[in-house]
Coordinates of C-alpha atoms and ligand atoms in Angstrom, one line a residue:
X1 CA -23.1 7.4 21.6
X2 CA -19.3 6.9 22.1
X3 CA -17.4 9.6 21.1
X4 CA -13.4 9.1 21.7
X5 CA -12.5 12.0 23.5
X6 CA -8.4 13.2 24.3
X7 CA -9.1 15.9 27.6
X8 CA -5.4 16.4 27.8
X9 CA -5.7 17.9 23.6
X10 CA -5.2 21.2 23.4
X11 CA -8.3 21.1 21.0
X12 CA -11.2 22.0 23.0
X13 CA -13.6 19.7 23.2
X14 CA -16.8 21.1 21.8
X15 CA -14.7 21.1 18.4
X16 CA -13.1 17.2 19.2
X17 CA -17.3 16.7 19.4
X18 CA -17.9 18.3 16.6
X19 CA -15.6 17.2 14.0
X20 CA -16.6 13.7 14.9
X21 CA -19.8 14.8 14.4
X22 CA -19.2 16.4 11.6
X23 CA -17.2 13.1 9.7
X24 CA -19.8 10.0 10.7
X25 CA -22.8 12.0 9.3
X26 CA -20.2 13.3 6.2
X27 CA -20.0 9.4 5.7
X28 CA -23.5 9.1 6.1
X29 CA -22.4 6.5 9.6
X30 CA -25.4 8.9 10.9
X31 CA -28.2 8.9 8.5
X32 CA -30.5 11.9 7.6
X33 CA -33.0 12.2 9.8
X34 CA -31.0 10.8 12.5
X35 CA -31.6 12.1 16.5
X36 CA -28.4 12.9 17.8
X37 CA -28.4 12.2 21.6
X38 CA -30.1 15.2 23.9
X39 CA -27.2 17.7 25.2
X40 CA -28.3 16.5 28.6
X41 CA -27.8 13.0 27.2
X42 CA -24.4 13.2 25.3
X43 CA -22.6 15.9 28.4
X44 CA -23.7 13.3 31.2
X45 CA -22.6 10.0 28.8
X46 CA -19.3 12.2 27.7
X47 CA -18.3 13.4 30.9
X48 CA -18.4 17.2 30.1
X49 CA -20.5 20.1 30.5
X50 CA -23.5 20.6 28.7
X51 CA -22.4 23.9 27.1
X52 CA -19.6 21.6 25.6
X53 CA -22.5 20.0 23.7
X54 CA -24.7 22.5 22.8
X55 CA -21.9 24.3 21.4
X56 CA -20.9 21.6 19.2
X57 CA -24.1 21.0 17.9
X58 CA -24.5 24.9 17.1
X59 CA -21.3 24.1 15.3
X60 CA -22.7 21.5 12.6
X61 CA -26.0 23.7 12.9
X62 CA -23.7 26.8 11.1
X63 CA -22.4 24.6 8.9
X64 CA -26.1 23.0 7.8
X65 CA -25.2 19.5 9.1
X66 CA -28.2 19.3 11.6
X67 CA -31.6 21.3 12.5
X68 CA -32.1 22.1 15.8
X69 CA -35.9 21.6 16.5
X70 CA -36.6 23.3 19.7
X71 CA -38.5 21.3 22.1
X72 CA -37.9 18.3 20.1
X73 CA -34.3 17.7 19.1
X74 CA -31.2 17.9 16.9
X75 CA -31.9 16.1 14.0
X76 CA -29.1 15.1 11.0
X77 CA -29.7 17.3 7.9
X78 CA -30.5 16.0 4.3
X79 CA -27.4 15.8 2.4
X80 CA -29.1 18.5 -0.5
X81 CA -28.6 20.9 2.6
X82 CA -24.7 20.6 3.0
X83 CA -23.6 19.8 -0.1
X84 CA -24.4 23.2 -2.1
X85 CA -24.4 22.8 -5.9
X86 CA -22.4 25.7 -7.8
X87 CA -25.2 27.4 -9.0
X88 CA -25.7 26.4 -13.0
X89 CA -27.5 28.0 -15.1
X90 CA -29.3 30.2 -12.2
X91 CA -30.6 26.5 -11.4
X92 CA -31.3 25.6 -7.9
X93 CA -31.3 22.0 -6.3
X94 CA -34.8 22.1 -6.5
X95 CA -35.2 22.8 -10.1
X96 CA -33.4 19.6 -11.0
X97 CA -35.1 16.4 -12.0
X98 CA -36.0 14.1 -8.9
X99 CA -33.3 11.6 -10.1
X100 CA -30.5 14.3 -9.7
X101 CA -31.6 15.5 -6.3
X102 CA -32.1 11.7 -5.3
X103 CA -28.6 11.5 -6.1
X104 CA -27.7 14.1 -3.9
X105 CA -29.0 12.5 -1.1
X106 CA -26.7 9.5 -1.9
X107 CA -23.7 11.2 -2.6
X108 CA -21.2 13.1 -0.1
X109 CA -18.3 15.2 -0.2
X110 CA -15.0 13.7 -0.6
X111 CA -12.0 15.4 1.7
X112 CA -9.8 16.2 -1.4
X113 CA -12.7 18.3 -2.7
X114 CA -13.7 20.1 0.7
X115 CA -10.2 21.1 0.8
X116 CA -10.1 22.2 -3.2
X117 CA -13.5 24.5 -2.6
X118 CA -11.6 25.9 0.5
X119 CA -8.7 27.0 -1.3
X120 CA -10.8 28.5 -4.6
X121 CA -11.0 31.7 -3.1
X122 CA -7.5 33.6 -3.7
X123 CA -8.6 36.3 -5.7
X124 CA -4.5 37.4 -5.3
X125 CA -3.0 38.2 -9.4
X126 CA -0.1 35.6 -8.8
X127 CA -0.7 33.1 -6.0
X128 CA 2.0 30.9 -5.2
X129 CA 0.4 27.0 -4.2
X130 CA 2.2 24.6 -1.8
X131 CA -1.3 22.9 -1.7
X132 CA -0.7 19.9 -3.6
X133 CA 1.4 16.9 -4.1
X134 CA 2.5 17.5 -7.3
X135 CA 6.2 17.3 -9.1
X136 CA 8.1 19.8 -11.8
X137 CA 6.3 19.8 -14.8
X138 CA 9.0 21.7 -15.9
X139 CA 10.8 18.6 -15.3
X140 CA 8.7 15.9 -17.6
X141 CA 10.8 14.1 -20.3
X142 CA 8.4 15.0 -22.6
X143 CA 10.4 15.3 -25.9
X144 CA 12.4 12.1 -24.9
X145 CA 9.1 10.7 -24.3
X146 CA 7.7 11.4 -27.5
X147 CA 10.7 9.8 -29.2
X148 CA 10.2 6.5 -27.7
X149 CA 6.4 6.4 -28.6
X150 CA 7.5 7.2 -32.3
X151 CA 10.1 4.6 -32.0
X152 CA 7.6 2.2 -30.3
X153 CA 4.6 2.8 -32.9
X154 CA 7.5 2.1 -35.9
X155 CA 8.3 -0.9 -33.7
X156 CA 5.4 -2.4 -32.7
X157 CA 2.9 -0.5 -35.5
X158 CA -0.9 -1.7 -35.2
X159 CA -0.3 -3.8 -32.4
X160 CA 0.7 -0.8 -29.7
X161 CA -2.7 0.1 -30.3
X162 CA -4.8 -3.8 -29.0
X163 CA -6.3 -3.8 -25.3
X164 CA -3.2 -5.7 -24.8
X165 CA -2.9 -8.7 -21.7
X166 CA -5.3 -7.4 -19.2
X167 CA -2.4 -7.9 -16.4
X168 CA -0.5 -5.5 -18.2
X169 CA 2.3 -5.5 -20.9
X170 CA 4.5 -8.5 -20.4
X171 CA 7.6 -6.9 -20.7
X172 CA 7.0 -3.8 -18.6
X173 CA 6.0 -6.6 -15.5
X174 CA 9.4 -8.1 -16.5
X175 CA 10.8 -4.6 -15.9
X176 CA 9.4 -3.7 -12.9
X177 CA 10.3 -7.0 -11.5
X178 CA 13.6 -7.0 -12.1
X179 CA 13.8 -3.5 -11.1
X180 CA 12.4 -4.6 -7.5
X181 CA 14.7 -7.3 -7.6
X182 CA 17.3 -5.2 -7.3
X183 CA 15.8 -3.2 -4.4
X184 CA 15.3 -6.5 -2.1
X185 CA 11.7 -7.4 -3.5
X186 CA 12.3 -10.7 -5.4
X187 CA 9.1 -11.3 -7.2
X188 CA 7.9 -13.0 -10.6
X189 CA 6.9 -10.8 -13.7
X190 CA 3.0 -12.9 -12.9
X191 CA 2.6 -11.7 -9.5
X192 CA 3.2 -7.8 -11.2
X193 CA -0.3 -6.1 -12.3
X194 CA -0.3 -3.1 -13.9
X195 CA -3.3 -0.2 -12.9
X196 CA -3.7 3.0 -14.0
X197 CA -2.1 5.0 -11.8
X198 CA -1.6 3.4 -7.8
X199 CA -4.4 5.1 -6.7
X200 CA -6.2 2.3 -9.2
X201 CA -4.4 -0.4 -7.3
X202 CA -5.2 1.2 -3.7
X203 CA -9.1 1.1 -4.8
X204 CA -8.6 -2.6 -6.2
X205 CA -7.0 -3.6 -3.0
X206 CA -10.1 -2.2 -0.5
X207 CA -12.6 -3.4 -3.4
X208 CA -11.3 -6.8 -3.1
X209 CA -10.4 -6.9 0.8
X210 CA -12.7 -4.6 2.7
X211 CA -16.6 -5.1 2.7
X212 CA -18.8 -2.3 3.6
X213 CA -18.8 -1.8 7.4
X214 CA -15.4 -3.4 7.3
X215 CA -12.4 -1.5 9.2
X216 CA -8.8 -0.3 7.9
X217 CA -5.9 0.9 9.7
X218 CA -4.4 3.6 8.6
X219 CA -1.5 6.2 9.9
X220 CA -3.3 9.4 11.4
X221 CA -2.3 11.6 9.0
X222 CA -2.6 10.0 5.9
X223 CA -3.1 10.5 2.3
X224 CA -6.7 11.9 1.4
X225 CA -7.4 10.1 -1.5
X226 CA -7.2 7.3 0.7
X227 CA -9.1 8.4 3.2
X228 CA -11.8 9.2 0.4
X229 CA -11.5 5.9 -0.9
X230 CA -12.0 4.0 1.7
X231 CA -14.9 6.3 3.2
X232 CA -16.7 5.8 -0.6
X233 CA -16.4 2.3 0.2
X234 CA -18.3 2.7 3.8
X235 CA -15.1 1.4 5.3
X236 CA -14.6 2.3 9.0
X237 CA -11.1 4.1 9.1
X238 CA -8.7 3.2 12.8
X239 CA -6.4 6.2 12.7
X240 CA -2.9 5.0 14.2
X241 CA -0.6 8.1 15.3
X242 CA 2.5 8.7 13.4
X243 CA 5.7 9.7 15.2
X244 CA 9.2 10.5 13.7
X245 CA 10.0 7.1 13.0
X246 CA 6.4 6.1 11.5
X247 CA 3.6 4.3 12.6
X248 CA 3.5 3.8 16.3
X249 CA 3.2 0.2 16.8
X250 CA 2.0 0.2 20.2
X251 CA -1.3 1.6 19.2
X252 CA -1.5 -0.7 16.0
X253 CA -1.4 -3.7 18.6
X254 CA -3.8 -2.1 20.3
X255 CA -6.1 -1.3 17.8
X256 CA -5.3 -5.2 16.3
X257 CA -5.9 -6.6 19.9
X258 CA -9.6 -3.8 20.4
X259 CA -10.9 -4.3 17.0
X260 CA -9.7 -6.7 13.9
X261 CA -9.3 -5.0 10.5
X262 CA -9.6 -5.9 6.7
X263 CA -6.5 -4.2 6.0
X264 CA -3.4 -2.4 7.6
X265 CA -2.8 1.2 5.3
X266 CA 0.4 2.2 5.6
X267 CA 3.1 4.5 3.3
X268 CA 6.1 3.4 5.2
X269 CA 9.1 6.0 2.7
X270 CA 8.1 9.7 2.9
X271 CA 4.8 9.2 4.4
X272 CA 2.2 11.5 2.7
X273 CA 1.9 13.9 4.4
X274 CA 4.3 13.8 7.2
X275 CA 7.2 12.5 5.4
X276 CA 8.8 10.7 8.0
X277 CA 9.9 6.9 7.3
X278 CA 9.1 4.2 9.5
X279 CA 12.1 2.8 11.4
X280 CA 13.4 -0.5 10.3
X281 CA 12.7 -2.3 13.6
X282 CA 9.3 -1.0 13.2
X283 CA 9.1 -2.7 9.7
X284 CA 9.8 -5.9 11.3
X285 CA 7.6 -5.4 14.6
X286 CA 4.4 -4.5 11.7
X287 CA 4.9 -7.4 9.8
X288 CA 5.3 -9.8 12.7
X289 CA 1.9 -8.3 14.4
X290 CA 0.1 -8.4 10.5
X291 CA 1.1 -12.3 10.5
X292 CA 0.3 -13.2 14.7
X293 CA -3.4 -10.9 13.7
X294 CA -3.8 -12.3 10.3
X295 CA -4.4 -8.9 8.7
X296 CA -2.7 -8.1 5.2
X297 CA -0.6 -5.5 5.0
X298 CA -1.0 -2.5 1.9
X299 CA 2.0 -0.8 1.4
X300 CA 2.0 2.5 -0.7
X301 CA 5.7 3.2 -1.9
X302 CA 4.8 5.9 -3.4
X303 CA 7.5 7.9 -2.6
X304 CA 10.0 5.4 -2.0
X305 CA 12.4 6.5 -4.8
X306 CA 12.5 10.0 -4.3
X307 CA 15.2 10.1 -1.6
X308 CA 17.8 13.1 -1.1
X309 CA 19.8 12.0 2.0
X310 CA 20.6 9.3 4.0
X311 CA 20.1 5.2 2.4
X312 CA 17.1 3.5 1.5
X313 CA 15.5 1.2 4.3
X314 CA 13.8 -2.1 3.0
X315 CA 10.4 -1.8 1.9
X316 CA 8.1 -3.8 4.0
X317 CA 7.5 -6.2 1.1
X318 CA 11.4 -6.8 1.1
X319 CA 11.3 -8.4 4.9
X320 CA 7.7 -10.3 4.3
X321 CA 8.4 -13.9 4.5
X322 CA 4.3 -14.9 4.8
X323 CA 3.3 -13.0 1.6
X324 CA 1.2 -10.8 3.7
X325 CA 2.6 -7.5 2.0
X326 CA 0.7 -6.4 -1.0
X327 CA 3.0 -3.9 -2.8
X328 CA 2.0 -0.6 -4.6
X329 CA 3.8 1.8 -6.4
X330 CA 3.8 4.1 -9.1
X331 CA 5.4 5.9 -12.2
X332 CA 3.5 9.4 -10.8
X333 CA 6.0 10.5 -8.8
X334 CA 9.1 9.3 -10.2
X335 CA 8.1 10.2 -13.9
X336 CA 5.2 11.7 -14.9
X337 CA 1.6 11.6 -13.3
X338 CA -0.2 11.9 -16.4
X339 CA 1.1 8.6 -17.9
X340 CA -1.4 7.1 -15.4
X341 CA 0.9 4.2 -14.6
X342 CA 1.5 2.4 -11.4
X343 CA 1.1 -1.3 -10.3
X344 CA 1.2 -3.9 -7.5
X345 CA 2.4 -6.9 -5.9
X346 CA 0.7 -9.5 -4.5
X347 CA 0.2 -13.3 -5.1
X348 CA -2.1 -16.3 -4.4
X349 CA -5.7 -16.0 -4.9
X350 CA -5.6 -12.6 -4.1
X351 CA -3.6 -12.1 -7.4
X352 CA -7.1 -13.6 -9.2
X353 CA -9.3 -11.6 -7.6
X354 CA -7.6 -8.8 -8.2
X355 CA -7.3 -9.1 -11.9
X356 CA -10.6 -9.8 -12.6
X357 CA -11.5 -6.6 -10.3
X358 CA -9.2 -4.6 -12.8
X359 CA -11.0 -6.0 -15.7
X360 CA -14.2 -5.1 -14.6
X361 CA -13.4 -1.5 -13.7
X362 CA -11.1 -0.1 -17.2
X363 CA -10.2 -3.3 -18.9
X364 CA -6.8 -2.7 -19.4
X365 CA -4.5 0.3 -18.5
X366 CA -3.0 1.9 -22.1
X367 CA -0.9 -0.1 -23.9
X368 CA 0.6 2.2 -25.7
X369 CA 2.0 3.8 -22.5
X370 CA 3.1 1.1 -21.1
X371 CA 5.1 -0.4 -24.1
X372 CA 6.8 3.6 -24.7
X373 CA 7.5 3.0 -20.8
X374 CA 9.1 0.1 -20.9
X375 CA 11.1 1.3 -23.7
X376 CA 11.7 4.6 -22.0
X377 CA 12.8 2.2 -19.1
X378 CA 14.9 -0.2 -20.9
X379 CA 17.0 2.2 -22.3
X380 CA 18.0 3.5 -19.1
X381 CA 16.7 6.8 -19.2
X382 CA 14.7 6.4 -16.6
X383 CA 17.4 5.8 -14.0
X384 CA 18.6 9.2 -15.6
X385 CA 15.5 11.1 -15.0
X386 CA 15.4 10.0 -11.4
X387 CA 18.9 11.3 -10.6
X388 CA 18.1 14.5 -12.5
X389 CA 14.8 14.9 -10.6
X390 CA 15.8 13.9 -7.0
X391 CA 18.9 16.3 -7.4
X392 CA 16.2 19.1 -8.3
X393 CA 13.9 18.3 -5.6
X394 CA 16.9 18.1 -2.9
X395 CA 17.4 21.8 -3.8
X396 CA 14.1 23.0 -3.7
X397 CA 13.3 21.2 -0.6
X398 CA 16.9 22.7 1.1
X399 CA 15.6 26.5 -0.1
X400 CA 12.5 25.7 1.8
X401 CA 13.8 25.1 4.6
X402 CA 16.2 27.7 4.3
X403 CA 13.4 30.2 3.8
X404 CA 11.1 28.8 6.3
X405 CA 14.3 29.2 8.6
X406 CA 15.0 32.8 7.7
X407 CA 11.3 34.1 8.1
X408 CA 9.2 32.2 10.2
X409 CA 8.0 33.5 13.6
X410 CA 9.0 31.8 16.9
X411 CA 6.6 28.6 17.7
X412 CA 6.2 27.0 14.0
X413 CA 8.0 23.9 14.3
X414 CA 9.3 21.5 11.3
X415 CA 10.6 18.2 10.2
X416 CA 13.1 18.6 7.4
X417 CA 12.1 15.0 5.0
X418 CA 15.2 12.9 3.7
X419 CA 13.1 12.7 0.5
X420 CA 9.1 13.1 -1.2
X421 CA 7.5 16.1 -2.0
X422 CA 6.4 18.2 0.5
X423 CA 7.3 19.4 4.2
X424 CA 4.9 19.0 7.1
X425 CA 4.8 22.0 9.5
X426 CA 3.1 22.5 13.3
X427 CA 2.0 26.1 13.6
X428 CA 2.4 27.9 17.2
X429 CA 0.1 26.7 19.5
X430 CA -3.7 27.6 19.0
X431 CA -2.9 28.5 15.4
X432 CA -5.5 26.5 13.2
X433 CA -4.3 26.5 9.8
X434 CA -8.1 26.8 8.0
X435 CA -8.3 30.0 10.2
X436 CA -5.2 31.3 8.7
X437 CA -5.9 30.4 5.5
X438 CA -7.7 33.9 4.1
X439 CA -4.6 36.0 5.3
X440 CA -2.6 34.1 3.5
X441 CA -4.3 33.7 0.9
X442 CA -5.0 37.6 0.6
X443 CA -0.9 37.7 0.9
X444 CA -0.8 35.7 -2.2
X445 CA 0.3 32.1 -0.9
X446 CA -2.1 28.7 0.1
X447 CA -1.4 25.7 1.4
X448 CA -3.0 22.3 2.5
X449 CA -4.3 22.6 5.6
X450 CA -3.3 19.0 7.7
X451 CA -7.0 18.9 9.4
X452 CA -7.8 17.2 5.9
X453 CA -5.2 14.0 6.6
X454 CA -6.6 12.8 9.6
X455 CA -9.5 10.2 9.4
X456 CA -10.8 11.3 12.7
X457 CA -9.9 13.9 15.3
X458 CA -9.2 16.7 12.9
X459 CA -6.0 19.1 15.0
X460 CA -6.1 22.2 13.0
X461 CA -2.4 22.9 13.5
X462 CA -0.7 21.4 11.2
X463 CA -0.2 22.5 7.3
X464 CA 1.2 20.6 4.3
X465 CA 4.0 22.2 1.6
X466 CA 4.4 21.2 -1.9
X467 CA 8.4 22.2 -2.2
X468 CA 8.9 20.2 -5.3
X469 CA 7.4 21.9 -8.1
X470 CA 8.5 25.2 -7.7
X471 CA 12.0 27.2 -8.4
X472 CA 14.0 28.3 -5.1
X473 CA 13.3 31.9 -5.8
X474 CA 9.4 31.1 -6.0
X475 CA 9.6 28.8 -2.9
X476 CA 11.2 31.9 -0.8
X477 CA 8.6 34.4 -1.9
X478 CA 6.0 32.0 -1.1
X479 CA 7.3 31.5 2.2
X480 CA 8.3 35.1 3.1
X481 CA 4.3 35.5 2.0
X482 CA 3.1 33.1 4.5
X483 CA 5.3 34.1 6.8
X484 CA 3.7 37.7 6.8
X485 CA 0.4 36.2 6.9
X486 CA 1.1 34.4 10.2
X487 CA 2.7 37.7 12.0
X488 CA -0.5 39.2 10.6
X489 CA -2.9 37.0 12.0
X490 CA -0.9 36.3 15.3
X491 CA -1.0 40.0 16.2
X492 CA -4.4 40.7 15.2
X493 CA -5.3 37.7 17.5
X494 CA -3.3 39.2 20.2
X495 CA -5.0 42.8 20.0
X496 CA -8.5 41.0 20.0
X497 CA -7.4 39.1 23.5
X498 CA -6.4 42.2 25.1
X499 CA -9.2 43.7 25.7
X500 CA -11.2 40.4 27.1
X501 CA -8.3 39.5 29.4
X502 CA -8.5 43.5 30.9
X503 CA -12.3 42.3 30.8
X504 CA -11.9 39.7 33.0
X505 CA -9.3 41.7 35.1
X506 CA -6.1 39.3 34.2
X507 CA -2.9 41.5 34.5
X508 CA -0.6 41.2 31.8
Ligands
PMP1 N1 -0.5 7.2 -2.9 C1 -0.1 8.4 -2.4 C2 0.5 8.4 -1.0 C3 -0.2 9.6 -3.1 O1 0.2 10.7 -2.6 C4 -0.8 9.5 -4.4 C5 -1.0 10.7 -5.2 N2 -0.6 11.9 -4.8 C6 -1.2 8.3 -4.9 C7 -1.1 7.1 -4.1 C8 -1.9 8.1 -6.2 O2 -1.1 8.5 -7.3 P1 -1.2 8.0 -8.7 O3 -2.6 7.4 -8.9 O4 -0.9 9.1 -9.6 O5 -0.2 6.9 -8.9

């Protein structure tokens, strides 16, 4: 069994073992029933000691991933045995009919909603959440939005309410493709789809590109609800490490020249969750290996429009002479999430097949919606939204910073982002963030824990924070909150270490 292995991590490596683990028998890669390797077996083929591996495997034991059989192995659990069902009705797995426990054995537990049952225990009156990605509902257009569906049901009447064309409402792909036009992205109105929502588009893209087994490349972190995606697909996922200026493209030549993907992942403006942008000569060096490897590029722009300093790079679909970009963005971010509006670019065949995915899986997307967009649009108060709501955001993403500044402990390092939604911070070393999680969340604060963004290797260090939805005052009590959490929990640590290092005679 190859198990990649980093021995200069500061994560020890009975828990680089066992988070492997841990994900290929989450994605069912190892089957129930499934005979890991002897400790004997694994230490000698790994290199390490076999403590290393036995305390690994006690590791997925705790957490009801394996059964140890003394005397005759470690075997891979039944799903039914990880993946406790909230008890219903007093009802337990067992009492269920055989179809719904059968089910259980086929099913598995997406990231997003490990992370979700992790963070359902603040029992705290008035807890302040940087957990998720979300924007300022207190921000939604939502009387001027209900003006322009009035104004589009007296316009368009009966018809607003017809599946409409299946690619989407011809006038809102107009829209969008003159808006791209304008942002270096010349494209035709029939290479424009429309999808509820870009996570819709993402999960067209990998239905149509990536066969089970298949491999993706994607930045390590990245966004969960890719990583869920493409793990419900039984898609293989190649982490590539991120650095300040994005994806580093060494490694994704590597990876290119070591193993070919389907399909290169990558969210390029205010990466989810890091929120650094990839250099421009980056942009260019990507696309030129995607063409020389023949590998299509997906580009997630997510983001892209929510900028509060510094100018706009070209998206990777602006510098793609071969057509091997397919664009995705949405109106989630920009406007409102619950409009369930977002769309891609692409052309060719792939175009085809990517309708006719989209058909089979919803039909159409809400024509309603999309004609009260494209009015909303047209009328330029969108343009006006987006200024309103980027000058919002900036603030609330300065007063984080500012807080994070004024009460954080030495150690806890962070990158201010030129733009997105949330701030991606490196607790002191040996911190992991899921261990820190109840003090804070007894102190009244939670956050995402980054261990949920990586495909792989799962570094515990690292936490996620949702600036834009709250107010500047919320946002400093939050943070002041977490901030007491951490002295908490670093000085409890410390009293706990003192006695073992008198133990083992270390002068301090
Ligand atoms: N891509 C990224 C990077 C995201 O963060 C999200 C949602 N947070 C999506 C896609 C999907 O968003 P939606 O379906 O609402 O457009």
């Amino acid at each position: 069994m190859r198990i990649p292995l980093n021995k200069k991590s500061r994560e020890p490596l009975y828990r680089q073992i066992h988070q492997f683990l841990r994900d290929e028998i989450r994605c069912k890669a190892l089957p129930a029933d499934f005979r890991l390797p002897s400790s004997r077996t694994l230490s000698a083929g790994l290199g390490v000691s076999r403590i290393t591996v036995m305390n690994a495997y006690a590791e997925l034991e705790s957490e009801g991933l394996v059964h140890i059989q003394p005397g005759s192995g470690t075997y891979v659990a039944p799903p039914a045995a990880y993946h406790s069902l909230p008890a219903e009705d007093g009802l337990d797995v067992h009492d269920w009919p055989i179809w719904q426990q059968e089910l259980l054995s086929r099913t598995w537990l997406p990231a997003r909603r490990e992370m979700e049952r992790l963070l359902a225990s603040t029992v705290h009156p008035d807890p302040i959440s940087f957990a998720g990605d979300l924007v300022a509902e207190n921000l939604f257009p939502a009387d001027e939005f209900r003006k322009t569906i009035n104004a589009v049901l007296r316009r368009d009447g009966q018809q607003a309410f017809g599946y409409g064309n299946r690619a989407g409402f011809a006038p809102l792909r107009e829209t969008i493709a003159h808006i791209l036009a304008g942002q270096g992205i010349p494209t035709s109105p029939d290479h424009v789809l429309i999808t509820s929502g870009s996570q819709q588009a993402l999960s067209l893209v990998a239905q149509v590109l990536v066969q089970a087994g298949g491999s993706v490349l994607v930045e390590s972190p990245t966004y969960i609800g890719a990583i869920d995606l493409f793990r419900s697909l039984n898609v293989r996922l190649m982490g590539v490490p991120v650095d300040e200026e994005g994806m580093r493209i060494e490694a994704v030549e590597e990876a290119l020249k070591r193993n070919k993907p389907r399909l290169i992942y990558t969210i390029p403006a205010f990466h989810n969750p890091t929120g650094v942008c990839m250099a421009a000569d980056r942009r260019r060096r990507l696309i030129n290996l995607a063409s020389r490897y023949n590998v299509p590029i997906l580009e997630d722009d997510c983001f892209g429009d929510l900028r509060y300093d510094g100018r706009a790079l070209p998206a990777l679909k602006a510098l793609d002479p071969n057509g091997c970009v397919i664009y995705v963005n949405t109106f989630s971010k920009m406007l409102m999430p619950g409009l369930r509006v977002g769309y891609l670019v692409a052309s060719g065949p792939l175009y085809d097949r990517l309708l006719s995915c989209k058909y089979t899986c919803d039909l159409a997307t809400s024509n309603l919606i999309q004609r009260a967009l494209e009015a909303y649009i047209s009328v330029g108060r969108y343009q006006a939204h987006l200024r309103r709501a980027c000058g919002a955001y900036r603030k609330r993403r300065d007063a984080m910073v500012a807080a994070l500044d004024a009460h954080m402990p030495e150690g806890v390092r962070w990158r201010v982002p030129k733009g997105g939604l949330c701030l991606w911070l490196r607790l002191p070393d040996g911190v992991s963030a899921i261990d820190l999680l109840p003090e804070a969340s007894e102190e009244g604060v939670v956050y995402a824990p980054g261990s949920f963004y990586f495909p792989a290797e799962r570094p515990e260090s690292f936490m996620r924070l949702n600036f834009a939805p709250h107010t500047p005052e919320r946002t400093e009590e939050g943070i002041r909150r977490l901030a007491r959490a951490l002295e908490r929990y670093l000085s409890r640590r410390k009293a706990e270490e003192e006695p073992q290092r008198l133990h083992m005679g270390v002068t301090v």
